[in-house]
Each structure stands twice: as C-alpha cells, then as structure tokens.
Amino acid sequence: MDFVTLTSTEHIASNSRVVAVFLSVAPAVLLSAGFCCTIAWCLSVTYMGVMLAVAAGVAVALSVLDVSLASKKTSLWIALAAASVALLCALLVPSARWGFYACTNAVIARVNSICELYIPLVADAGLLCESVPLAVLAGMFAGSLAWLFANLSVSWPTLLIIVICGSASMELQAGDSAISMTLGVAGWLVQCRAGELRGSTVGLPQVLFGLGGLCAACGVLFALIVALVQPLPEVPALSASAVKAVQNVRFGDDSLPEGDLSQAADMNEGESTTLSLAASKTLGDDLLMKGFVGTTFDGMSWGRGDWMSYEGEWSGMREWLRQNGLTVAEQRAAFDTETEREGGEPVEAVEISVNASGANRRYTYAPYTLRSLSGADAMLTGSTMLSMDLLPSKAYRVIVDNVPVDDVIADSSWLASSKSDYAKSERVYAAFVRDNYLDVREEERDAIDAYLFSSDSWDAGATVSDTAVISRVRTMLASLAGQTDNPPTYTGATSFVAWFLGTAHEGNSAYFATAATLAFRSAGIPARYVEGYRAADDQLAAAVGAGVALNLTAADAHAWTEIYLDGQGWTPVEVTPGYYSQTLDADKIIDVGEAWSNGANDKTLDAGSVAGQAEDKHREDEPVMHNIPVVAKVGVGLIGTAIAALLALFARRFVLRARRTRAIESDEQDICVPALYGYLALVMNQSGLDAFDETKPLDCLDAFAAVFPQIDPWEYRRAIRLHQAYAFGGRQLKPNELRTLRRFTERLHRSMPAPQTVIERFRRYMLHAL
C-alpha cells in the first residue's frame, strides 16, 4: 500500500482509541512546534523546550478527553476555555506578565527596526523571555489552540493561520521562518489526511507509516528548498515596487529626497502644487514648513533615527516630557508661554490652513514655532512629525507663534534658576539631545576639520559661542561651494563633505544642510538635518493681503539645519548662500563676509545666556515610566502588508495575461501577429531552448524536437513560415492562418517541459505569467 495514498475505502468501523488519539495529537504537535519556532527569537532555548513539552502534553490530554467524551463539541469548548485561561493568567500572574512584556518588547523592537517607528518598549522588561510561568502558559495556549484548529471539520482556517503567522515572521525577520512554515504545512497536511482516516479500520502501524512518510516528504522538500532556492533579483525590486505603490496610495509623493542624497539633485524639479498655505495674518519671517527630519547619517543618506535611543535610561522620556509641559514639536511655543508667564512679552499667534495636495503626506508639515495642530493625527513627541492616520488628511490647520526675526535666538538665561515643569523637562531633554545628536563619522569629521576648521585659521581650543560657529560654517561653505538648483548627483564617497567641498564645489540646499549639520555636530553643537518647503515672507504677505492661498511647488522644496539651543529648543539655521537673513537676524550673527573668522571676540550669546548646561543625565527628575504600548495597529499593518504583497504579485500576473490575451485576440493583425510571435519566443526561451534565436527561428529544429517531442517540427516550421510571410512578405494572413498560429502557440505553451527548480517555476508563473 502506498504510504501517501492510503486507501480511503476502509471507512468501515471505528479506529481503536490509540489510533484516534494519535490522529488527533499528530497535527496538533506539529502546529505547536511551528508556533514555537515562530516565536523562538523571544525565548531562550530552555524555555522554548518547556513550552513545546507543555504544548504536546496539552494536545495529548485533549485528545484522550475527546475520545472519552460522547460529544465532540464539548472537547472543542474545553480547548477554547483552556487557551483563554492561559492567556488570562499570562496577563494576571506577575512573573508571567513580565515574560509577556519581554516578548512584546521583542516584537516592538523588530517593528521599530524594520519600519523606522518609535513605539516605546515596556520599561525594565528586556527583550528575551526567561519566565518559566510564561513558557508553561504559552505552551498551554499553543497546545490548546493547535489542537482546536487541528480537529476542526475544515482545514482552511489552519492554512490561513499558517500563512498569516509565516508572513508576519518573514516580514519581521523573526525566528526561523522556513522551519516554522515547514512544520506548519506538515501539520496542515497531516490534519487533512487524519480527517480522511478517522473512522477507518486502518491500523496504527499503517497510520504511523503513512503520516511519518508525509512528514518526511515535507522535511525533504524543506531541505531541497534550502539547498536549491536562490533569491531572485526581481523579487526585492518587485516587493519594493509594491511597497512604494501602497505608500503612494496612502501618502502621495513629492520631489523631496527624504534624506537620500543620491536623490537630492532633483528635489527642485516640478511645477505642480505641493502645499497650499492660507495664513490669517502676515508673519515676521520666512515660513519653513518642516517635514522629514534626519538624525543619523551613514555617508549616503539621513535616517529618521535609531528608535533604541529612546530606550534604556531614556525609556518613557517622551511621554514624561509631554506630561510636564514639553512636546518636542511644540517646544518653542512652550518656551514662549513660559517666557510670558515670567513677565516677558506675549507672542502673537497666527492660524495657517495647510493643504498638502501634492506633498508626501507621511509627514505633517509645520514650522518650528508650532503651538497646536487640528484636522490631522501626527506624532508630536519624536524628531519627525509622522502622520498617524491610515489615510492622512490633505487639509489641516496649525496655530504657530509669530516670532520676530530679532527673537529667533531669545534670552533664556532665566530658565537656569526656574523650578517650573517646563524648565525641569527641558533640562532632561537637553541632556538627551547632547547624548544623541552629536554623532559624526570619523571620515566626515576629518574632512570637516580640513575644509571648515583648519588649524591655521581656527583655534579649536578657544571658547566660542554657537553664533561664532554658525558664522564660520556659513563663511567657509560659501567660499568653497556655490549654490545651484541643478547640482551634480552624489553617488557615494568615503566622505560626503570631502566630495562636496573638494570635488563638486556646488550643490543645492540639501548638500549645504548636510555639510553644515555635520560641521555643527563636530563643533559640539547638537544639530539635525531638515527637509520641507520654504515660503518667503513677502510672498506670504502678498497672499494674505489678497485673501488667497499661497501655492508652493517643488521649486520651493528646501533643506536646512536645526540646532538645539538650551532653553528654547530646536531652532532653524539657514546655511545655503542667499538664505541667511531669513532665519537668523544679521545683528546676531557675525557678518558672513568676514572670512576666516574664529569668533574670539563675538559675545552675541555668552555662556550664561541659555539654560540647562549641566551634563549630568542622572538627575532626580529623570522620568521612569512603565507604560504598556499598544501594538494592534502595527500588527494589522504588517498583516495587511503581507497580504497586499501577495495580492500585488497575483494582480501583476493577471494584468500581464490579460494584456497578452487581448493583444493575441485582436482583429488587427499589426497587433495580434507580433503579439503571437512574442508569446512564441517567450515560451521557447522559458523552455530552456538555448538554440532559439528570434532572428533565426528555423535554426533550432533539432533542438525543438528534443525539447518538444510531442509536437511535430513540421508544425513549428509552418508557424514560423506564416510569421515570416507576414513580417517579410508584407501580406495579410487569412483567418484560418491566424487560427493556426493561435492554436499552435497555445499548444506550444501547454507542452512546455516541467520546470526543474522552484526558481524556474516562480519565474514562469509570476514574472512571465505563463
């Protein structure tokens, strides 16, 4: 008897209880093992073994109980109750709960790393579960659910769960996805076969032999896949295209490079409207609508930051700051409010209506003086104001402080002795900023020292103010490089600064902002790279006077630097030649015409003019938070991404086949005949017929006979002659000749030799839609 195709005609009497128990246990154990491998990265080896042992024990107990009870529904309800109790205990028992938090942290860590998000971890929980109670409860949960799914009358829910969990595991690059998927599929196949064998008279040895052979076949298949499958170069590109398509639907797109300097050369190309701004009053300065904020630089592009910088000693900091009156995106407005409370002049508020019809709505665009946001849900506690909506709104309103040019750099000395919540939280955030916004690669630091802070014209040991450094950086950048909206494309170098100032000698705002940000950090000033859109104050005033919105385009796309000034927060600094006076008052900055200035006599801001100079990060008012993050949205997003990628592949195949069919069946011969020949050539090439040449199709008759033994080479010759008669003879084919070509090509497709590898099968089915 064939071990895979055990006869299903033996459904005569009931199996023995041992066989019935085995048929119930086998798929449940395989499914439980697959689940354990899926979350193996959350557990140590010992605890994973405990979990698997408990899961197997629970599956055996439920199977024995199921055989003993008269009603099968009773055992199903017991399994569901056991899974529910295990989950409830995992949340209520303290030692198990902290193990659960550790597993949650492991998932969040993967999501943050892959998706560049800033979901906080559970404080003090770690990233690896070492809790015996949780391992036992997780085993109970996995064994109960696995047994429940394995004993359903239908098998498609099991397969659906396997696909979802496997896709999530692969997307998160977590656990051993290949092993877990193999065990899951083996469990599903055993479940299907066990359903056929229940109630038959087949003995236990035959069952063991048959199901064991099935599992062995799955193992061999897994080994072959691991040994033979090589990643296709088209797959990552296709996946990236699918992700990009989904993002374009969600967020739209614009010309801003999002920190990628290789794309920055084209950031000012385009005439369509990106942002429309309608202000209630005129502003005293240019309006810089901030979008992408870069915090880490790898030599080629800026990243939004390492989410782990918000963990460890800074865990829970952002929420603590918000509760104490400091939200990062609204820090300048909070400083203005605190200044007014201490007797300073009130700052006028201006409402601006924003319509991001042509911009990338992943970001919520707002100036550094943001006071409040309405009409959109955005993350205001991080460096970048990322939209939190599934489909972000195009229109929203912001209220901003109308900070005069003279007050961009304000006096904040009074904060040094303040006991207010804002002063305390600002000192904590300032310490965090100094800890995370001063990193510079050694290659960039060496280039900065050589080009901008040469020892023969700059005293690195002298005590200088921030404004002296700003003046120096502006002066040297302007003398070494010119501004242009069409710069050379950056393709990578050992040092971007060395390439920009030593080779290119010209660049746009993204190039200048990158060099300046790195230079400020090298000089000890916390800085970050910013992209967005710039609205000149005179243009905005004219629009306000006319009662219309100001439309910004890609020509207004801009990049600048923000430096952190203790007390008042992140402050924009223009470093691109021609934009200096728009952000910082000339009276507070050394004249940019002063060459080789080291700022030794500059006293615009003395050391005591800003608060929070203390370097000690371990202070009594440092936050300690134990918030439990909500990751439901992230889980749904990951599952949706996996499903969307799968659907995108099948949609592409469907579109390719539909286009080919429509062309082949067209009544116009100048469409259908070339399409038929292209179809024929594709089949020949994908059949491994290397001798086939599209320009000399009749030179491969011998090879054709070897690859397609079921088709007479004469038929192939006739088809090629008809194609040549149309292409070279210039005559229209008769209806019966067209039918001949169509039938032959379809027959040729059906007669293709079977693919030899999984790669070849995938390429035929998905990439070429054959």
Tab-separated table of C-alpha atoms in Angstrom, residues 13 40 67 132 135 141 158 316 516 583 614 617 732 746 766:
chain	number	residue	atom	x	y	z
A	13	ALA	CA	-15.574	0.654	11.594
A	40	ALA	CA	11.846	31.303	19.093
A	67	VAL	CA	-12.046	10.103	22.716
A	132	VAL	CA	9.042	29.633	33.405
A	135	ALA	CA	6.652	29.294	28.999
A	141	PHE	CA	-2.150	28.295	24.944
A	158	THR	CA	-5.420	26.205	9.780
A	316	GLY	CA	9.402	56.682	28.687
A	516	ALA	CA	26.509	72.204	7.967
A	583	THR	CA	16.071	82.700	9.671
A	614	ALA	CA	24.505	70.566	33.229
A	617	LYS	CA	21.920	62.929	32.753
A	732	GLN	CA	-2.160	39.845	-44.522
A	746	GLU	CA	-1.306	27.701	-27.110
A	766	MET	CA	4.746	35.096	-11.585
